[in-house]
PDB file of C-alpha atoms in Angstrom:
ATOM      1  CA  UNK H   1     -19.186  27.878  -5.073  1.00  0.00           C
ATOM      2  CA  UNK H   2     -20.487  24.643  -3.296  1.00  0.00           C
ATOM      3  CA  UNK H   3     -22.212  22.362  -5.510  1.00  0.00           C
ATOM      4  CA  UNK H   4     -24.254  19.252  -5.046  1.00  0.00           C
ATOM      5  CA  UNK H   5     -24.920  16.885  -7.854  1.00  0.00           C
ATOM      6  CA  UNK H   6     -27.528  13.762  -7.046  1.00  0.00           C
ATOM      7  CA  UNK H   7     -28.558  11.050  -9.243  1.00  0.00           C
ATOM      8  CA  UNK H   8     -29.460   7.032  -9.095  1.00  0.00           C
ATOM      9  CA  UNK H   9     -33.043   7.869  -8.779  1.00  0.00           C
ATOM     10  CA  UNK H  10     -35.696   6.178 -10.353  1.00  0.00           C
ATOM     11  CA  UNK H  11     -38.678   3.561 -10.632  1.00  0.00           C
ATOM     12  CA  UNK H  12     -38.193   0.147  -8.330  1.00  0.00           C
ATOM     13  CA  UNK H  13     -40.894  -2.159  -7.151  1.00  0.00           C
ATOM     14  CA  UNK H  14     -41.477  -2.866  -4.023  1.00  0.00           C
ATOM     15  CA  UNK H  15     -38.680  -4.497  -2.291  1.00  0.00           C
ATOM     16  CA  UNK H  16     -36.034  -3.342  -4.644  1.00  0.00           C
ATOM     17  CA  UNK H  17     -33.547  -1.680  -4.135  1.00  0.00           C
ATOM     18  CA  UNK H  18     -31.795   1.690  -5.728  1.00  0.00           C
ATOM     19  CA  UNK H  19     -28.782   3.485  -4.195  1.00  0.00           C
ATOM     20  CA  UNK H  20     -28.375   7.448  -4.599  1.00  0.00           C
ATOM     21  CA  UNK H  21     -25.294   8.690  -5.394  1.00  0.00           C
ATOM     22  CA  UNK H  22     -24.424  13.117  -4.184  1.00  0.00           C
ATOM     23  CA  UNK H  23     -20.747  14.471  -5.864  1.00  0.00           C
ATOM     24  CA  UNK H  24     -19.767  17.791  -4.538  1.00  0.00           C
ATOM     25  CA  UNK H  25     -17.593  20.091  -5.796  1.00  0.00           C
ATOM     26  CA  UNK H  26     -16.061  23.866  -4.775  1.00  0.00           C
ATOM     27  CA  UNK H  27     -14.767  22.295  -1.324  1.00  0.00           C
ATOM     28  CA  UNK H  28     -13.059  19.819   0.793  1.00  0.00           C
ATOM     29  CA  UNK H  29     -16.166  17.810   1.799  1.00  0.00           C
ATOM     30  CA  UNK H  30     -13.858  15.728   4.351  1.00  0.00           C
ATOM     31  CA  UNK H  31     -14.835  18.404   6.850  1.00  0.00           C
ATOM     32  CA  UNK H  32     -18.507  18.636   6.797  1.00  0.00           C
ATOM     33  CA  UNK H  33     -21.065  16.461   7.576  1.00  0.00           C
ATOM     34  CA  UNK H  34     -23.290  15.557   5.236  1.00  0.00           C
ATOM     35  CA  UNK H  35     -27.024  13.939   5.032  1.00  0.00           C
ATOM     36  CA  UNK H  36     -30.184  12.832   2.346  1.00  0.00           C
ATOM     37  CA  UNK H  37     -33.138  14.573   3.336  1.00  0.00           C
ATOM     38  CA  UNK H  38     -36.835  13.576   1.253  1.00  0.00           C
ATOM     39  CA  UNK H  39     -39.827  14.907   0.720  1.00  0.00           C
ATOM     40  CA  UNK H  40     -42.950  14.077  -0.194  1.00  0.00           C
ATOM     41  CA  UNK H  41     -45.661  15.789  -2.177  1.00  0.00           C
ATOM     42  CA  UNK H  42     -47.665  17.986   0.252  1.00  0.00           C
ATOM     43  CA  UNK H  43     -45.289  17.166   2.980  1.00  0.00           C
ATOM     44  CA  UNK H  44     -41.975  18.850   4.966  1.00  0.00           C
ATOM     45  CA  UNK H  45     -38.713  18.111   4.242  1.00  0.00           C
ATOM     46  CA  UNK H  46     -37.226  15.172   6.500  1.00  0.00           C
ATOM     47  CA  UNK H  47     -33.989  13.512   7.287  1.00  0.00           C
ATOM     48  CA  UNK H  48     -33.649  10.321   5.794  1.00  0.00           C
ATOM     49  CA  UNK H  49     -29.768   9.660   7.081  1.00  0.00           C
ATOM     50  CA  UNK H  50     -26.894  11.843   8.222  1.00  0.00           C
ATOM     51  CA  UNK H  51     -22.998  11.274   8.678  1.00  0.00           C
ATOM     52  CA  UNK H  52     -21.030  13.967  10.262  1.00  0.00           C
ATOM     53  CA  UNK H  53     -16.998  14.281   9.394  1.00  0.00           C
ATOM     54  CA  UNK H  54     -16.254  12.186  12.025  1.00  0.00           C
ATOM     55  CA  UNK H  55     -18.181   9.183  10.206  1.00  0.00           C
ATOM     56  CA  UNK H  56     -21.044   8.867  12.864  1.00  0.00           C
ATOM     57  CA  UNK H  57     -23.741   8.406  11.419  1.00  0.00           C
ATOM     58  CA  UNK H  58     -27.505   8.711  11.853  1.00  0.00           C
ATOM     59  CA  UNK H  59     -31.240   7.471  10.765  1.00  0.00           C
ATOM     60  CA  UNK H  60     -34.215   7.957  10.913  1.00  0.00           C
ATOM     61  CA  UNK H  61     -36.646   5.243  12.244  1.00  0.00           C
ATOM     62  CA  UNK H  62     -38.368   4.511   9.549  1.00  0.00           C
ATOM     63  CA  UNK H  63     -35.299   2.984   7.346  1.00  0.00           C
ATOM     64  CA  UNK H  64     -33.129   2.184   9.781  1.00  0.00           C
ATOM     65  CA  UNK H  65     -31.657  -1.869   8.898  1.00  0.00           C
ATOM     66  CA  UNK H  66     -32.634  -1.061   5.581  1.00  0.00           C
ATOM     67  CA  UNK H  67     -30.956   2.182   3.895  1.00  0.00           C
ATOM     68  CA  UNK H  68     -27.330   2.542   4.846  1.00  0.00           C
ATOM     69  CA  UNK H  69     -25.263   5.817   3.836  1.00  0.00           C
ATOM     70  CA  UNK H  70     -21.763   6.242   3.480  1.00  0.00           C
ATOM     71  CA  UNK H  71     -19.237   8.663   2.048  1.00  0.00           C
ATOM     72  CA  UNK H  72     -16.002   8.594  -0.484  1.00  0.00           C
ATOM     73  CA  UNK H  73     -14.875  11.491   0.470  1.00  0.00           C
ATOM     74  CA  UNK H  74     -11.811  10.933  -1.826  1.00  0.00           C
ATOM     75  CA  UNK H  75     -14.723  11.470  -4.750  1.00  0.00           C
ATOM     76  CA  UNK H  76     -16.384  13.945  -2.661  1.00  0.00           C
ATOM     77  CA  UNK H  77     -19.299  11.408  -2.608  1.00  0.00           C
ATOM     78  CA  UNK H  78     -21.655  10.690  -0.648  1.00  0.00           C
ATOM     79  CA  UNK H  79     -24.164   7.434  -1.307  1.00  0.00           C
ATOM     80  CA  UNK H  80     -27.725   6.233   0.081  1.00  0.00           C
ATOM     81  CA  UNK H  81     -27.898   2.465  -0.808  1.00  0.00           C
ATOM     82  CA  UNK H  82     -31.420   1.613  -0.151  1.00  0.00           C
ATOM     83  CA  UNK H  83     -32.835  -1.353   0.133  1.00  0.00           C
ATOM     84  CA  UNK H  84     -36.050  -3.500   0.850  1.00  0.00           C
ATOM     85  CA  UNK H  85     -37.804  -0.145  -0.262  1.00  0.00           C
ATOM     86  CA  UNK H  86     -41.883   0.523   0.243  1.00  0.00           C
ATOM     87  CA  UNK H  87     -44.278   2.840  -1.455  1.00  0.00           C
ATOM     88  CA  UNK H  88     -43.880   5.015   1.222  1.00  0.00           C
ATOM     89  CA  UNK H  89     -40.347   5.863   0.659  1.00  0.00           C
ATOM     90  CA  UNK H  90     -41.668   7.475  -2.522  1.00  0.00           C
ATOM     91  CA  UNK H  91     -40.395  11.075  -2.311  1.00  0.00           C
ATOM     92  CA  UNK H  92     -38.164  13.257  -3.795  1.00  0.00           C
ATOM     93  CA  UNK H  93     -34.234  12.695  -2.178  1.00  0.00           C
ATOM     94  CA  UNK H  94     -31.981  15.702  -1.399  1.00  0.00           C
ATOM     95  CA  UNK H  95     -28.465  15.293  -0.679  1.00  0.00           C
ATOM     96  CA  UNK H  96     -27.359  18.465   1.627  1.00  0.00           C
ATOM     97  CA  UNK H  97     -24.194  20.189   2.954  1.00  0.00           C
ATOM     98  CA  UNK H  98     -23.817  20.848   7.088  1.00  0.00           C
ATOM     99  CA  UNK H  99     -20.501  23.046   7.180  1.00  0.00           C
ATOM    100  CA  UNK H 100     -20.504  22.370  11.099  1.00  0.00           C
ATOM    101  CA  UNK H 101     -19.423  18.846  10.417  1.00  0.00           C
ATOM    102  CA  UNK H 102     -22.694  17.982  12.876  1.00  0.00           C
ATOM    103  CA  UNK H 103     -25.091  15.521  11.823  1.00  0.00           C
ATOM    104  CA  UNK H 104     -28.046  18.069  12.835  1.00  0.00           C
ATOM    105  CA  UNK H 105     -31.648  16.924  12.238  1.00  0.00           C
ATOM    106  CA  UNK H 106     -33.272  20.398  11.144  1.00  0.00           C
ATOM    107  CA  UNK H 107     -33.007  20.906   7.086  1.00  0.00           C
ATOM    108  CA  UNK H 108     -32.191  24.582   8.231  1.00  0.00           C
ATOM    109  CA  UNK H 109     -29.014  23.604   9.232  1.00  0.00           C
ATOM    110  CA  UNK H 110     -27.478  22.735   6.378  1.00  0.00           C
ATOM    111  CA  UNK H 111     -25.669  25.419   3.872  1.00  0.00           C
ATOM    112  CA  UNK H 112     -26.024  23.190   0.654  1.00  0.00           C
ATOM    113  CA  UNK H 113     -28.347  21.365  -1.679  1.00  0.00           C
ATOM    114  CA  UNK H 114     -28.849  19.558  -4.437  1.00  0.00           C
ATOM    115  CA  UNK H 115     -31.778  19.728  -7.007  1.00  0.00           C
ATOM    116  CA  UNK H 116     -33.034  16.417  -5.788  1.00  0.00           C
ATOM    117  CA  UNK H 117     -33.574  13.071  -7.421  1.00  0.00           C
ATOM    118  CA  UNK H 118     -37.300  11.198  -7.494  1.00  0.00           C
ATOM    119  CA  UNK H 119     -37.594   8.012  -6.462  1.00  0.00           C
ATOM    120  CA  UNK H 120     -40.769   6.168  -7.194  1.00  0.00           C
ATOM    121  CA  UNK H 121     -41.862   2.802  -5.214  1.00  0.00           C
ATOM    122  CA  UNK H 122     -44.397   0.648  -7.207  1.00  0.00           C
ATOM    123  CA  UNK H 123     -46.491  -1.563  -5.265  1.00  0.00           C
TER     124      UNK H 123
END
């Protein structure tokens, strides 16, 4: 059984910074791609950042030059560092599983989850 563990979430002030950690275990997560989704009270899920197994990676618009992911896959770990972070980054983060290996955009896509980690951006 696939698990997904997050944590490094918390309370930062604008312009901090925080970085999310995701530890897997059950599998080899060399092969899969893997990605941090958030969401928002009241809102959908959406990708924050994506790499696939192949180490390309992805963002979305609104962090890109200021959140950069990357994966250990020797500790089955993936990380979010996040930086220069705004109130609207508040949301709760979800580190997710795509057993394709293909950094797809749709949260339906992906086989795994985590419970999530809240991060909180005080202005």
């Amino acid at each position: 059984q696939v698990q997904l563990v997050e944590s490094g979430g918390g309370l930062v002030q604008v312009g901090g910074s925080l970085r999310l950690s995701c530890t897997g275990s059950g599998d080899t997560f060399s092969n899969y791609a893997m990605a941090w989704f958030r969401q928002a009270p009241g809102k959908q899920r959406d990708l924050v950042a994506a790499i696939t197994a192949d180490d390309i990676i992805w963002y979305a618009d609104s962090v890109k030059g200021r959140f950069t992911i990357s994966r250990d896959n020797s500790k089955n770990t993936v990380y979010l560092q996040m930086n220069s972070l705004k109130p609207e980054d508040t949301a709760a983060y979800f580190c997710a599983l795509d057993r394709s290996g293909l950094a797809r955009t749709v949260a339906g896509a992906y086989n795994y989850w985590g419970q999530g980690t809240q991060v909180t951006v005080s202005s």
